[in-house]
C-alpha cells in the first residue's frame, strides 16, 4: 500500500467524518427541536469531526514518510557484518546507495556478493513491512480521531470557534511556508556564496574590473586564469537597464496619463487590455525579436550614419526590454493616477485651471510617490530580466558605457555559468551564487525603497 | 412659464427685492409640470440671472425650468431634501457640470449680462470669476502656501514673489486662517484640521479675487465650532463677494443668508427673504419642509 493510497483513504474517511459529525448534531438538534438550539451550525460540527479525523493522521503520515527511509537504511547497514562496512562516510553512503539500487532492481544482482544481496532482500522486506505498518497506524489514528471528535458534538459545544481557530492556524502555516521558502533560498545562496568567497576574495569580486570565469581544470592548461571581477557585469546590467528605463518611463507614464485622464470610456475599454496583452508576451519572444529584428536594424541604421554598432548591442536589448516594461509601468501608474480623488481635480478645475494644468500641477504631484514606487519595481524587473539580454546583448564582458557596444549582464552570466555540465564545487559554478546574491541584494534594496515611498504615498490624503 | 407681477420698484428700493403674486395650487403638495416658482425670485441689482434652466444627466432631467436672480453682494441659501438638485444647480453656475460625462445644461445663465454658456465664453476665465468651495474640504496635497498660491500662479496674477507672498497672506487673513498657519505655511495643507482645511479652501478660492463664490454644503463635514467659524467668515465675505450657499441645515440658512431658495425634486418651489421663508413660507411644500415633515 503506497503513501498516496493511504492519503486518499484518509480524505475519504474525513469526508465520512464530516457527515457523521453533522448527522450527530442534526440528531441532537432534532431532540432539542430546532437547529437554533445548537451552539453552531451543523456544518461546523461536521468540520470539527473531520478535522479530528484527518489532521492528526495526516501529520503522522507525513512524519512516517520523512522518517521511513533513513531508519530502514540505518537498520540494514547496522546488520551488515563488520568487515564489509567501509570506514569513511562517503563510502558508507555509496554502499547504502548500492544496496538501495539492488533492492529496487536498478542494479542487476548478478555478480554481487552474497552479503549485499541478502541486505537488499532485507531492505525490501522492511520497506514492505513499513508500508503496511504505516497504512494500519494512520488509518487507526484516523478512526480514533473520528470517534473522539464526534464524541464532542453537543448542543453547547462551540464548534464554530474551534474550527475557526484551526483555520487560523492553517493560514498561519501557509504564511510561514512562504516565508521559510524564501529564507531557505536566500540562505542557500548565501552559503554557496561564502564557499565562493573562500577561493575568490570579496573585494576582487566586487571591485574587480575583469570577468573571465574560465578556470583551469588541469594544471597545465593555459589562458584560463579565471578572474572574477563583477564590475563589467554590473555596468552592463546598469547600461541595459538605463536604456530600458529611458524608453519605458516616458512612454509608460504618458500612456498612463492618456488612459487615466483623457481617453474616453470606449478607447479605454480597448487600449487597456491591448497594453496588458503586451505584458503577457513571453520574454523569450521579445528576446528573439530583439536579436533577429531590432539588433540588425540598429546595426544597419548605425552604419548609414557611419557609426559602428555591434550586432549584439546594449541598445537593442535595452530598447526591447523597455518596450516589455511599458505595460508594467503604465498599468501601475494608471492605477495610482485613477486613485487620486476626483475632489482634487474638481478643486483645481474650479479654480479655473485647464485640464492639462490640473494633470500637471495637481494629479501628477499627488500620484508621484506611487508612480516612483512603480518605476522602482520596474527597475528591479529590468535588472532581473534574463531572456532578452541572453539573446540580444551578447556574452562579452566589456567594461563600457557605450550602448552601441556589446555588453553582458549579471543574469546572462549566471545562465552561462550554470548551463551545460558543471562541477558543483569549482569557483566558476559558485560564482553564479555570488552573482545571484548581489542581484538579490540590489533588488531587495530597490524594493524596500519602493515600499517606503508607497507608505509615504498612503499618508498623502487624510 | 414664469410670470411676475412686479410691484412698484421704488417701494421696495431698500431691499431691492421684487415681490410676486401668490400662486395657489389646487393641491398644495402637488407639483405639476406647469409648476411656477413663487416668491421674489427676481432682484433689481442681479449679479447672476438664471432663466429657464434645465439640466439633464443623460436622459434623466435633474433640474426643471429654474429661474432665479442672485443679487450683488447677497448671500442666497439653497435648501431642499437631498437629491433635489441643489448641487447640480450650483455646479451649473460655474460650468463645473461640463466635467461630468453626459451632463447637459439648457437655458440662459448670465453674469453681469454675459451669457455663461455662449460658445465664445472662456470657461477658465469664468471659473476664476466664480469660485467654488466643496462639501468635503479638498486641499491639494501641497503646502499651505502652495494651496493658496495655486490660483494666482496659474492665472499669472502675481509678477513677483513678493506680490505672491502678499496675495497669499491677504487671502489667508480674509479667510481668518492667517494667525493659525503663519508659522507653518510650508507644511502640508492636508495636515490641518477639517475646519482649517475648509477655510484653506476658501482662502484658495478668494485668492484669485472672484466675484461670486459658490459653496456646496461647506460645513456638512465639520463640527459645530468649525461650522460657527465658517459662518462668521461667510458673513464677512458677503461684504465683498456674492455668495450662493447650499446647505442642509435650515438654521445655517437662517443665520447666514438674506434670501432662501427652496428646491424640490429638481424644481425651484419658492424664493423669498430668509426671514419670511422660515416664518411664513408662501408655498405649502416649503412649509412642510421647514416644519420637518420631510427632508
Ligand atoms: N453625475 C451624475 N450622473 C447622473 N445623475 C446624477 C449625477 N449627479 C447627480 N445626479 C442626480 O441628479 C439629482 C440631483 O442630484 P444633486 O444635485 O447631487 O442633489 P443634491 O445636491 O440636492 O442632494 C439626483 O437625483 C442625482 O441622482
Ligand atoms: Mg449635494
Coordinates of C-alpha atoms in Angstrom, one line a residue, chain A residues 10 49 56-57 80 85 140-141 154 160 168 172 187 195 267 310 326 335 389 418 460:
Chain A
X10 CA -7.7 9.4 4.7
X49 CA -15.1 15.9 13.4
X56 CA -3.5 14.0 13.4
X57 CA -3.5 11.1 10.9
X80 CA 25.8 -5.9 7.9
X85 CA 31.4 -1.9 6.4
X140 CA -6.4 3.6 13.0
X141 CA -5.5 7.0 14.2
X154 CA -23.2 18.5 21.9
X160 CA -17.7 27.3 15.3
X168 CA -6.4 30.5 11.6
X172 CA -0.5 31.0 9.6
X187 CA 20.4 31.0 2.9
X195 CA 32.0 29.0 -0.4
X267 CA -10.9 54.0 -26.0
X310 CA 27.8 45.9 -32.6
X326 CA 6.0 49.8 -20.8
X335 CA -3.8 52.8 -11.1
X389 CA 19.7 40.1 -22.8
X418 CA 25.3 27.1 -14.9
X460 CA -1.0 61.9 1.3

